[in-house]
XYZ file of C-alpha atoms in Angstrom:
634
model
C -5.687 -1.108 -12.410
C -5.572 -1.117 -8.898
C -1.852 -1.296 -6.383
C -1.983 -5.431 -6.025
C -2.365 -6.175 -9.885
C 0.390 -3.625 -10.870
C 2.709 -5.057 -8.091
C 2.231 -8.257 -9.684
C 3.068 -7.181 -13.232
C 5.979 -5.648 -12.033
C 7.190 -9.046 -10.370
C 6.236 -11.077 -13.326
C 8.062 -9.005 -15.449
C 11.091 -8.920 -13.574
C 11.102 -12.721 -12.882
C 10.849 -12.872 -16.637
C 13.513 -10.564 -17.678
C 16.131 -11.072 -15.435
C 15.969 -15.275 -15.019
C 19.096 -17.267 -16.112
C 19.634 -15.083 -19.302
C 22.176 -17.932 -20.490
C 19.974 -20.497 -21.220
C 19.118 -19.646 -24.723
C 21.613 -20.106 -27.349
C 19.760 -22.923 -28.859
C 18.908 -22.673 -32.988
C 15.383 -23.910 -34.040
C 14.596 -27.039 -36.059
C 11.917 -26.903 -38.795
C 8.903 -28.230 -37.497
C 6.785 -30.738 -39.750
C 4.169 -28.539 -41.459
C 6.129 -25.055 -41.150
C 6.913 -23.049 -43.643
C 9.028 -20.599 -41.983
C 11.887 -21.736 -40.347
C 12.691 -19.045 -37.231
C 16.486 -18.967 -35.612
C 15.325 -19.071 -31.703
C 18.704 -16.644 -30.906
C 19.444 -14.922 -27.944
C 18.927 -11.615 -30.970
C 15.248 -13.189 -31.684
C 14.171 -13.187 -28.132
C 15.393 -10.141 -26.897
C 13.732 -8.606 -30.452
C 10.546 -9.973 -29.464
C 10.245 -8.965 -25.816
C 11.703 -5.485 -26.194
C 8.397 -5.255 -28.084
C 5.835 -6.515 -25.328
C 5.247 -2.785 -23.878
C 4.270 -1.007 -27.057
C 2.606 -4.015 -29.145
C 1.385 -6.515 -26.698
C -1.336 -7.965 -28.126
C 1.014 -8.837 -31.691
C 3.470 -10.224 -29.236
C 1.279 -12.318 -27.395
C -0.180 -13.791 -30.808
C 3.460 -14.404 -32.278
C 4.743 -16.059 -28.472
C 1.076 -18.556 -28.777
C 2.427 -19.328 -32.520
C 5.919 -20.302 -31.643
C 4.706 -22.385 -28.176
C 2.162 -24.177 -30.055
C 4.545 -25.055 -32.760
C 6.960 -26.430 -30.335
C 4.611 -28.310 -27.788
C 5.013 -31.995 -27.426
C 8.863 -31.211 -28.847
C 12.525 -31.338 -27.712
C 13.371 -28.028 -27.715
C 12.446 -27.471 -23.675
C 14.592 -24.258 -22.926
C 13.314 -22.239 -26.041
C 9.440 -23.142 -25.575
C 9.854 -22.669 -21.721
C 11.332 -18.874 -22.732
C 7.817 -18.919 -24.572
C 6.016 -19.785 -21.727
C 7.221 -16.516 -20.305
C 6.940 -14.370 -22.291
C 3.317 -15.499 -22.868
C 3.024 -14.967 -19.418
C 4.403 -11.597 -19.375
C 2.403 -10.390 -22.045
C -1.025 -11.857 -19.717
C -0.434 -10.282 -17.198
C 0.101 -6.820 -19.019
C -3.556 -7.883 -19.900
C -4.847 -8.864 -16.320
C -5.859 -11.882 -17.594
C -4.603 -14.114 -14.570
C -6.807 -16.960 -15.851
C -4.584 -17.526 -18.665
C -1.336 -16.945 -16.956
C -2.261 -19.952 -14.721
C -2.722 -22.000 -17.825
C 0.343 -21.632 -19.053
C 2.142 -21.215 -15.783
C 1.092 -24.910 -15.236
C 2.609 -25.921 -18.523
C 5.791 -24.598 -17.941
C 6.285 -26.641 -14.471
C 5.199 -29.869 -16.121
C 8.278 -29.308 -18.819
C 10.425 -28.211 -15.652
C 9.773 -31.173 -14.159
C 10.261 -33.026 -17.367
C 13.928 -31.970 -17.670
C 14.518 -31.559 -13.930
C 15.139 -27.372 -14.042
C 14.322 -26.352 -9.826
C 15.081 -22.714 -11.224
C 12.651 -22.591 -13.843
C 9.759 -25.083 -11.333
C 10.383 -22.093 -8.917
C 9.818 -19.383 -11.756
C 6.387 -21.034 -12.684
C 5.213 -22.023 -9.306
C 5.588 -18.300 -8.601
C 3.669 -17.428 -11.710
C 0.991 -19.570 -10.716
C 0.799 -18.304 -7.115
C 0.621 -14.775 -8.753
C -2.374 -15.678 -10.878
C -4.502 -16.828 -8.113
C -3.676 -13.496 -5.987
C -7.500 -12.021 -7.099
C -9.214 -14.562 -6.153
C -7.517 -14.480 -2.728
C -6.568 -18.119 -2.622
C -4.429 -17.610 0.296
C -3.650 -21.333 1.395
C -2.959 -22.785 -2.188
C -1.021 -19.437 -2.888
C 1.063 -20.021 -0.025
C 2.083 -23.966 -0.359
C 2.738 -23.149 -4.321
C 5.054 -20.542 -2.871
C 6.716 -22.437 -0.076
C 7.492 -25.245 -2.468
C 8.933 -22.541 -4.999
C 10.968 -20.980 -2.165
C 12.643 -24.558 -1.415
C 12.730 -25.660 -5.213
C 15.087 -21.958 -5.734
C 17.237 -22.929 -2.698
C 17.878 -26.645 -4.180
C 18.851 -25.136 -7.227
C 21.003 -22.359 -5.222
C 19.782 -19.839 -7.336
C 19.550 -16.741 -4.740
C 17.931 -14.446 -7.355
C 15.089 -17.292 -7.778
C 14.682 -17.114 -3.824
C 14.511 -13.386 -4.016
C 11.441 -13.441 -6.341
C 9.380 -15.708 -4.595
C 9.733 -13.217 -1.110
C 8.993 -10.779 -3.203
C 5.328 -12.505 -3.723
C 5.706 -14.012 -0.421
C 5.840 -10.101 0.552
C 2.388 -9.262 -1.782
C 0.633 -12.237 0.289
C 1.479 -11.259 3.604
C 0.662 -7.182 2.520
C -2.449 -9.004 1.003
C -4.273 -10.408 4.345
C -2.674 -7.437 6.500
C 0.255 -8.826 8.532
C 2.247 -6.277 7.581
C 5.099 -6.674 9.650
C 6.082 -10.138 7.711
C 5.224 -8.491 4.826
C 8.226 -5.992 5.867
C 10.459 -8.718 6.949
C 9.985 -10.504 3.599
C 10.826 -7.792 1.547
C 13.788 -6.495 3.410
C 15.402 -10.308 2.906
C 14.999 -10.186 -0.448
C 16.277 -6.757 -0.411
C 19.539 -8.335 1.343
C 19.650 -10.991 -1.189
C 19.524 -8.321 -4.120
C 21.981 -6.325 -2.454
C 24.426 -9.270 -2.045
C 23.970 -10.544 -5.936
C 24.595 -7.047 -7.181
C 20.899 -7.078 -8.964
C 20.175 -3.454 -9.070
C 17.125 -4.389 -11.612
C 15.426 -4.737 -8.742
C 16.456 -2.504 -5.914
C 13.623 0.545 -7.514
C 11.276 -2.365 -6.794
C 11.721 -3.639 -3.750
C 12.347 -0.033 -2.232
C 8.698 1.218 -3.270
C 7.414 -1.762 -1.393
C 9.057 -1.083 1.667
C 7.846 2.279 1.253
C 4.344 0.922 0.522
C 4.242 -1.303 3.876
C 5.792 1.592 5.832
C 2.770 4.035 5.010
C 0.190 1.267 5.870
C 2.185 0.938 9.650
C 1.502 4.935 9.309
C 5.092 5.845 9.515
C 5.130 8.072 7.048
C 8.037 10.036 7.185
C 9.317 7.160 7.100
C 8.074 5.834 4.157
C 8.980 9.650 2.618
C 12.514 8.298 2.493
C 12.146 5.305 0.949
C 10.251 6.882 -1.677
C 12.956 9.497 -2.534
C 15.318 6.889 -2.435
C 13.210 4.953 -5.279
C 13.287 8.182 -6.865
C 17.323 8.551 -7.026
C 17.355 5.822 -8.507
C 14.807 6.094 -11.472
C 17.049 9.946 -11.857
C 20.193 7.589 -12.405
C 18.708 5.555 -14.718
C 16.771 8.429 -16.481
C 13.113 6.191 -16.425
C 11.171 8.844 -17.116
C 8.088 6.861 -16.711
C 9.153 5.442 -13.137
C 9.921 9.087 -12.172
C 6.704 10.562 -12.812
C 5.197 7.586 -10.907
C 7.437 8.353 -7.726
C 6.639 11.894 -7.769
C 3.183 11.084 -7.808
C 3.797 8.715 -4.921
C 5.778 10.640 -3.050
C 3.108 13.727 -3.564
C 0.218 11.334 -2.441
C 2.211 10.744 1.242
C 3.104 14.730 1.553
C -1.287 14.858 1.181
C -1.668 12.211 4.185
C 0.653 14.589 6.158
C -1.280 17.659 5.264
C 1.929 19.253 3.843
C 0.112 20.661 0.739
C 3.314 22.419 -0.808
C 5.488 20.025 -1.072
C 2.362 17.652 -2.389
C 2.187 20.416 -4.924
C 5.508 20.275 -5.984
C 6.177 16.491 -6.368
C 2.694 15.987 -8.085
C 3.542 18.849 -10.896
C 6.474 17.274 -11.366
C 4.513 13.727 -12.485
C 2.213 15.826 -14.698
C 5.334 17.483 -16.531
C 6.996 14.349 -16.593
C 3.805 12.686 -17.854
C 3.045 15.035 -20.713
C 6.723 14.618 -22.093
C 6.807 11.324 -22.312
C 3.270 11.151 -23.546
C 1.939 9.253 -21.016
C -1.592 10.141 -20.910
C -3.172 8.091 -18.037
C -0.718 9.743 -15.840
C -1.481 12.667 -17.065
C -4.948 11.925 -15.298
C -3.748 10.339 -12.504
C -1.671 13.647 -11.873
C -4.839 15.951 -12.676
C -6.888 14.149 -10.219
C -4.347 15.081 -7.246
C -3.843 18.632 -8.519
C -7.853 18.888 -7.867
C -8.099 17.678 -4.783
C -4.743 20.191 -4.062
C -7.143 23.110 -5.085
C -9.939 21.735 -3.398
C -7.843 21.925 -0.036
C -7.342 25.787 -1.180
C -11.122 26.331 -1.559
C -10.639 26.591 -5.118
C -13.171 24.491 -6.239
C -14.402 25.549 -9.292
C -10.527 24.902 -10.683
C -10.123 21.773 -8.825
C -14.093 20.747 -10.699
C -11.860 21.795 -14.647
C -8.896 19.471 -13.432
C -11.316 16.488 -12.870
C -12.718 16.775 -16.533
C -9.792 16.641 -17.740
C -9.009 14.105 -15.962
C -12.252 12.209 -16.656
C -11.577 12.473 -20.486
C -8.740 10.411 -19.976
C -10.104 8.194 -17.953
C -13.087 7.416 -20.258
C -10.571 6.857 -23.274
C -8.359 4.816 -21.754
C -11.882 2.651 -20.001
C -10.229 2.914 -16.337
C -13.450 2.056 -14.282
C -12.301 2.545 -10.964
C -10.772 6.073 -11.899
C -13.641 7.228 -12.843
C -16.015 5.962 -10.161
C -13.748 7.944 -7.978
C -13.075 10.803 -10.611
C -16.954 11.338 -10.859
C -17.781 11.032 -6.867
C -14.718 13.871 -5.952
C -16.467 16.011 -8.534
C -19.665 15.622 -7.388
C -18.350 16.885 -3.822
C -16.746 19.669 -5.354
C -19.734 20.701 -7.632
C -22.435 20.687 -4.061
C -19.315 22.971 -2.452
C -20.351 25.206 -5.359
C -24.267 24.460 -4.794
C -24.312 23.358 -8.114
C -27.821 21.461 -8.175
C -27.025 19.189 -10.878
C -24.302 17.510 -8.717
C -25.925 14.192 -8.176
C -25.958 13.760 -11.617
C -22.003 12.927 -11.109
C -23.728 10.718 -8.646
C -25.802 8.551 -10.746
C -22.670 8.150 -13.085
C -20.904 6.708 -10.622
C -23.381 4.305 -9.009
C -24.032 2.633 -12.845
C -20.309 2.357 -13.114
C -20.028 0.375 -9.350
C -22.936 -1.944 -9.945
C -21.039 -2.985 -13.242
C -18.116 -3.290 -11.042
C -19.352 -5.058 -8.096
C -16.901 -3.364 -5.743
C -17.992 -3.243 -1.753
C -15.344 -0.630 -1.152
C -16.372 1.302 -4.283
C -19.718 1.016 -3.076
C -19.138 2.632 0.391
C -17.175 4.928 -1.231
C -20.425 6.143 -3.676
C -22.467 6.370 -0.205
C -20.134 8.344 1.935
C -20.035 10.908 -1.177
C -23.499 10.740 -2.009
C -24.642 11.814 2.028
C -21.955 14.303 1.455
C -22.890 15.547 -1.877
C -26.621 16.029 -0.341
C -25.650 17.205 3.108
C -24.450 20.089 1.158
C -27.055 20.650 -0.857
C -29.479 21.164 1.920
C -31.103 17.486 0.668
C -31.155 16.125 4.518
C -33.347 13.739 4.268
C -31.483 12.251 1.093
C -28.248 12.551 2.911
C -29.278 10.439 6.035
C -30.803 7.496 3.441
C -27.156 7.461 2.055
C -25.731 7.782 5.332
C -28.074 4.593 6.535
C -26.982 2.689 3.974
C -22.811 3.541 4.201
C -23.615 2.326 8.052
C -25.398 -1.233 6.805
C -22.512 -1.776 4.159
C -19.616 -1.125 7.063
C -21.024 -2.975 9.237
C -21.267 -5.881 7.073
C -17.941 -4.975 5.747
C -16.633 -5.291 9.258
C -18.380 -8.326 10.259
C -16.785 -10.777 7.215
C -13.259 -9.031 7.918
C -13.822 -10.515 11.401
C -14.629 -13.937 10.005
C -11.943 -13.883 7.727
C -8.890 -13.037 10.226
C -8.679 -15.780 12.160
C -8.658 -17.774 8.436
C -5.577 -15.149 7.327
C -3.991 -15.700 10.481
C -3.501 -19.527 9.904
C -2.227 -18.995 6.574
C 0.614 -17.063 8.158
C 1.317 -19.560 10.624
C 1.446 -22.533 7.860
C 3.296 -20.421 5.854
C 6.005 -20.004 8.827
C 5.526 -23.739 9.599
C 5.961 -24.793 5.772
C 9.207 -22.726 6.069
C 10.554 -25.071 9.202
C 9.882 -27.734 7.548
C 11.812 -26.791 4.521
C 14.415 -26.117 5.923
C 14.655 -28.919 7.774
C 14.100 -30.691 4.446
C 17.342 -28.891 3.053
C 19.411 -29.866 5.902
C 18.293 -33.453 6.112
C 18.790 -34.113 1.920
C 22.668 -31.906 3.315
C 23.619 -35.133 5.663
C 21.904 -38.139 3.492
C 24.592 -36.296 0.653
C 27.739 -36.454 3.105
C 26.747 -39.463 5.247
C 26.331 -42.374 2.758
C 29.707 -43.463 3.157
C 29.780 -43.250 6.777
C 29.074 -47.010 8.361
C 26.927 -45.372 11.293
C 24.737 -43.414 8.726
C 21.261 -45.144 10.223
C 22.008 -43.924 13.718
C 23.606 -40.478 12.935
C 20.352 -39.624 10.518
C 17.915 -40.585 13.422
C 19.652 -38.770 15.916
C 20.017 -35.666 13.742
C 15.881 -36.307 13.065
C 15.197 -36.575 16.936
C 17.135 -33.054 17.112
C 15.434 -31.591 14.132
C 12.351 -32.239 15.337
C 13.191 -30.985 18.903
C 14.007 -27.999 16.843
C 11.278 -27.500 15.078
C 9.012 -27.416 17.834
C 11.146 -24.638 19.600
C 10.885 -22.597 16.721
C 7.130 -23.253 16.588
C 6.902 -22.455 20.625
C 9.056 -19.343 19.554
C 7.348 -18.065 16.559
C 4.075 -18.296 18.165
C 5.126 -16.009 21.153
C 6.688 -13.613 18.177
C 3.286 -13.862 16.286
C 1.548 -12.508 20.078
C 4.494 -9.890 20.658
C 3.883 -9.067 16.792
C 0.201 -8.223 17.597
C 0.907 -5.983 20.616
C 3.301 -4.399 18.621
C 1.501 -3.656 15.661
C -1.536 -2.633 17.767
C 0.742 -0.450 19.256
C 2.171 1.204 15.864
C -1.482 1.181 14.743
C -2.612 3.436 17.332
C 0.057 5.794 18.683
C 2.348 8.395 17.131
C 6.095 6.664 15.959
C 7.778 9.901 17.504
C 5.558 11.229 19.891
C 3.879 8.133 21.263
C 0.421 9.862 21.273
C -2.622 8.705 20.079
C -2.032 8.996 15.982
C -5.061 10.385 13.864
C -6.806 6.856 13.884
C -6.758 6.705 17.478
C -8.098 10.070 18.114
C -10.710 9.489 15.735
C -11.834 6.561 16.802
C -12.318 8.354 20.673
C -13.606 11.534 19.223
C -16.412 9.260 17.266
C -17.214 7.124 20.560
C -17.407 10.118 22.418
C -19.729 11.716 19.906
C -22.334 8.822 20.383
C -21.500 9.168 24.087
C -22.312 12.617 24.882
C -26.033 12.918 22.619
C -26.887 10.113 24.841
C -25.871 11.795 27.851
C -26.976 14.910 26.481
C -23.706 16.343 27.598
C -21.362 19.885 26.328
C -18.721 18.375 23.805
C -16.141 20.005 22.648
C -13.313 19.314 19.896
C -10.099 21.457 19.431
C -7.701 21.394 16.811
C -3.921 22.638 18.056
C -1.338 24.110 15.717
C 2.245 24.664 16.869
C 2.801 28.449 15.683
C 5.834 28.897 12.996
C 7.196 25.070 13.344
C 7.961 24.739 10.017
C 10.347 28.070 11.184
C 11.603 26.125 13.660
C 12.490 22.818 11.561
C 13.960 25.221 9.410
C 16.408 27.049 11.116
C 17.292 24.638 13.354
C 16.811 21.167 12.434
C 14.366 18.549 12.487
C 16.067 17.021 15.688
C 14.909 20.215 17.713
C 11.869 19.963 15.611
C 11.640 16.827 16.746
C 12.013 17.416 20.345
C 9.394 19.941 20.326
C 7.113 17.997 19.271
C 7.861 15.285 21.670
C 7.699 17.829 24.909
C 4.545 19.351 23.888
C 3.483 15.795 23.709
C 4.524 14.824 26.997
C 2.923 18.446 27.994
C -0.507 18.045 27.305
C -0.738 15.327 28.659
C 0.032 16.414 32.173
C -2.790 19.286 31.946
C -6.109 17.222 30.101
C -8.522 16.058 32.886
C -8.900 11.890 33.029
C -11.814 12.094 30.431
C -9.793 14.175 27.985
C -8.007 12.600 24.763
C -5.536 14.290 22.316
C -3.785 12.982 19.461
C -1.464 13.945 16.619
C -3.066 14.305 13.520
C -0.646 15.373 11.131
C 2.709 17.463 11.176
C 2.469 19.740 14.183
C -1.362 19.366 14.331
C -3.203 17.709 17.389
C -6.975 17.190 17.908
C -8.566 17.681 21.799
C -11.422 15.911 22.675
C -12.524 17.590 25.679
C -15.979 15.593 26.982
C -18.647 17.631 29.300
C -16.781 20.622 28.255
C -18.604 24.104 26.366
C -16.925 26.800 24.761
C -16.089 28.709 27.850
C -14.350 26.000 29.869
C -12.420 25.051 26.624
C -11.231 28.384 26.652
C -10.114 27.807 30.347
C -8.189 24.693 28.996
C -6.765 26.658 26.378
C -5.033 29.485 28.759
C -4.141 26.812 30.822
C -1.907 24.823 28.147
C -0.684 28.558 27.094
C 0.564 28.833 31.150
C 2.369 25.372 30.910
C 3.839 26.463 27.507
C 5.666 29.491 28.764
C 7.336 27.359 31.558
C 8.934 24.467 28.454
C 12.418 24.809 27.556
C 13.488 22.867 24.550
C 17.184 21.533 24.293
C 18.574 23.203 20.785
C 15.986 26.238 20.966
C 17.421 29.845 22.111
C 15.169 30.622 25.480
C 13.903 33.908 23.334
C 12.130 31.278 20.923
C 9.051 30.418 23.488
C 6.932 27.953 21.990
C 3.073 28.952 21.541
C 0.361 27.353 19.546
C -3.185 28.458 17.946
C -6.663 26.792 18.768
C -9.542 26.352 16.727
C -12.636 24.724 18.150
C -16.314 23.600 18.141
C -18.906 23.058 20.945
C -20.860 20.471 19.105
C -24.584 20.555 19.211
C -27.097 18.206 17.894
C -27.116 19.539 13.969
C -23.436 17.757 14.359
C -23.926 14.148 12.829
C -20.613 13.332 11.967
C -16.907 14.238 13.991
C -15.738 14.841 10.284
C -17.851 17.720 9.843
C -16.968 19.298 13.229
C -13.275 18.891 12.841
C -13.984 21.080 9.273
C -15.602 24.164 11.339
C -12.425 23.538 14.131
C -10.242 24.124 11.212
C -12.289 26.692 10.215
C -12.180 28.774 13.622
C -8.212 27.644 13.613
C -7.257 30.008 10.502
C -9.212 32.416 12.289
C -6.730 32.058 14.942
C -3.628 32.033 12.535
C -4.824 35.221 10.833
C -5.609 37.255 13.971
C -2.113 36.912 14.819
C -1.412 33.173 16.742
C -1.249 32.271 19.987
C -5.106 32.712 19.952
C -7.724 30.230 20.860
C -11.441 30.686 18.538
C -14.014 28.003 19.455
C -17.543 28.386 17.899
């Protein structure tokens, strides 16, 4: 089940749960035909949904029973509770087809008895069910008219839900930045209605958004903070899910111990509770954690494991990906059977029909063979990962312009709400008044004055919010250099750049000696401030054609064009020089800062940056172990 379906459970189920829990003290009347008469309690309800997670399917059959019995009757409040519970039980089931069925029949008895709470509840639903098919523009008016339907009802924990979708739709076409302004309103909202229910939720989400801006330190915090909470409340399952979270970011930032940590904590928490699928999901990381160690033939007994669980519990995805990393790890070995793994994988993707899946099953497969000494194997798979990006990348381009507008009617759709609200405000206190007429059309003229200043305003936000985000896409939060994208990106172009020119090219990889010393003993603010000074440092001492970047924790990649070994050994004495000379505010003058170098002088055999930056890692622990403040290139 991938992120976006198990967000939307999680709202569903929520919006479900939580919704005007008063409305249901109503008995049941025998219905012509029956012959079982059922008392449709508050007790009889709550009985039947605190079943839904361990017998879904009996639920689900019981909740059809009871709404087909009532349909075409009186009793609108109990068969709407119906409604959503059938709902809830769908969507545990991913089948979104269904929940839109229903969803449908639960507005038209909203409407019926004139319930904005419940409309809003339902329009939601429906938006949620069309979120695979990526009907952006009917998702979004269903969800603007559910967001003004929850304020005419004043229902503030209505409004909260829908931003909470209106959140998944903006993550969902990439404008991430509304996406983070939607969720942190309804995280207001929550705050100010006391609904803690939610506050594990919306938290994760934040979290979520703030890894995809690639702050994630940020997004660190927000994670343990989701995981204070699930402590508190002792949910045993949500814990194991946050330390696996948390234990994927700690991976992106290369900081394998603490990965360790967080993701054997999910495993223990996972086998105590029984929960077997995260026992796999938890296997899978503690692989790829041995992998990093060069323990591969571990990591390859982790991913059966982990595969066994995946086949039982028929989690395609998992084990397209499963099979692929252990393919990679069984050509590390030379194992020669390896692309076995491969052809596993590739019937599982063509029953999937995934493009990303797809690319994924290339890229491994060129690895796979690369390693296996199968060249001209590798460079088939490698033509064909090219032919799928590229087409990849040309419908993404066809399709932004198309997301964009959706944002923008979205925003627009709000004005007008609002200007709805405030209009059906003064027809309500101005009815008695003898100048209503003229006081309305005035107040109109203003409004729409109004509105067209916000929609002159919020389309210079919408260009300030693309510089911005360009900006936070491609440079360091603290340091403001180039992030690991960004260097990429240059190293790759330079790559291409160089064979053509048949120039020296040469990438470095820097390591800060004994930082995590320094953070340590005294503080991540003069951590901090180191790494922002050897920032500003290198800067000043690359040539014009140079490029560095920060690629992790105290890591930073050179990419030093029309440069061989020799001169980047020049460069590297150089930047020791400058070092010597940097005093850091916090930091005792004996503590001189010094770093480590590992690099490569690439040479034709080099088809890929990712396989150079391996051997610069490679020459890097040379550097470490012979004693730091050493520069290696091969």
């Amino acid at each position: 089940m991938n992120r976006t379906c198990l967000l939307f459970l999680k709202i569903i189920i929520l919006m479900i749960a939580l919704l005007l829990p008063g409305y249901y003290q109503v008995m049941a009347e025998s219905q012509p035909g029956s012959t079982k008469q059922i008392n449709y309690d508050e007790q009889y309800f709550t009985k039947l949904e605190s079943r839904i997670q361990s017998e879904v399917k009996n639920v689900l059959q019981e909740a059809k029973s009871q709404e087909k019995r009532l349909e075409g009757g009186e009793q609108y409040q109990n068969y709407m509770r119906f409604i959503k519970i059938i709902t809830q039980c769908l969507s545990l089931l991913e089948q979104h087809n269904e929940i839109g069925v229903y969803a449908n029949k639960g507005i038209e008895v909203a409407k019926r008895v004139g319930d904005h709470a419940y409309q809003s509840l339902f329009l939601s639903m429906y938006a949620v069910s069309l979120m695979p098919e990526q009907e952006y523009s009917q998702i979004s008016r269903k969800l603007n008219e559910a967001l003004l339907l929850a304020k005419l009802a004043n229902n503030q924990k209505a409004e909260a839900d829908v931003l909470l979708v209106k959140g998944q739709l903006y993550y969902d076409i990439g404008d991430y930045e509304l996406s983070l302004e939607s969720y942190l309103e309804a995280d207001k909202i929550f705050d100010s209605i006391k609904d803690d229910s939610n506050k594990g939720l919306i938290l994760g989400e934040i979290a979520i958004v703030y890894s995809e801006l690639g702050q994630l330190e940020t997004a660190i915090s927000y994670q343990k903070k989701v995981l204070a909470l699930q402590k508190e409340n002792n949910d045993l399952m949500s814990l194991s899910i946050g330390h696996y979270n948390i234990s994927t970011s700690y991976m992106d930032l290369k900081d394998y111990e603490k990965a360790k940590a967080h993701i054997h904590k999910a495993y223990d928490l996972s086998k105590k509770i029984g929960d077997t699928v995260g026992i796999g999901y938890a296997l899978k990381e503690i692989a790829m954690l041995k992998s990093k160690e060069g323990n591969y033939e571990s990591a390859i007994l982790s991913l059966n494991s982990a595969l066994l669980i995946f086949e039982e519990n028929n989690l395609p995805i998992m084990k397209v990906l499963s099979y692929l990393t252990r393919a990679k790890y069984r050509a590390k070995v030379k194992d020669l059977d390896a692309p076995e793994d491969l052809k596993f994988a590739k019937t599982l993707v063509d029953k999937i029909g995934s493009k990303h899946r797809l690319a994924d099953y290339y890229e491994s497969a060129a690895y796979v063979y690369f390693e296996l000494g199968q060249f001209e194997s590798a460079s088939e798979m490698y033509q064909q990962l090219l032919k799928i990006n590229k087409k990849y990348f040309d419908e993404k381009s066809k399709s932004s312009l198309k997301k964009l507008q959706v944002s923008f009617d979205f925003k627009q759709k709000e004005i007008e709400n609002q200007l709805l609200l405030k209009n059906m405000e003064l027809r309500k206190t101005k009815l008695e008044q003898a100048d209503y007429r003229q006081y309305i059309m005035l107040l109109i003229i203003m409004l729409v004055g109004f509105a067209l200043i916000l929609v002159v305003f919020f389309l210079h936000k919408q260009l300030k919010s693309k510089e911005l985000y360009r900006h936070l896409a491609m440079y360091d939060e603290l340091t403001q250099a180039p992030n690991r994208r960004h260097i990429l990106s240059f190293a790759k172009a330079k790559l291409v750049e160089n064979k053509a020119l048949k120039q020296s090219f040469t990438i470095a990889i820097l390591d800060i000696d004994l930082f995590k010393a320094i953070n340590d003993t005294y503080g991540h603010d003069v951590g901090d401030r180191v790494l922002q000074q050897f920032s500003n440092l290198v800067a000043t001492i690359l040539r014009g054609g140079d490029r560095f970047g920060r690629i992790g924790g105290e890591e930073w990649l050179l990419v030093l064009s029309a440069t061989t070994k020799k001169q980047a050994k020049v460069v590297f004495k150089r930047l020791q020089r400058a070092l010597e000379g940097m005093t850091v505010e916090g930091l005792p003058s004996e503590n001189r800062i010094t770093v480590s170098m590992g690099g490569i002088e690439l040479s034709k055999k080099y088809r890929s940056i990712d396989a150079a930056i391996k051997k610069a890692d490679e020459a890097l622990y040379q550097a470490k172990d012979s004693g730091r403040n050493k520069a290696i290139v091969f």
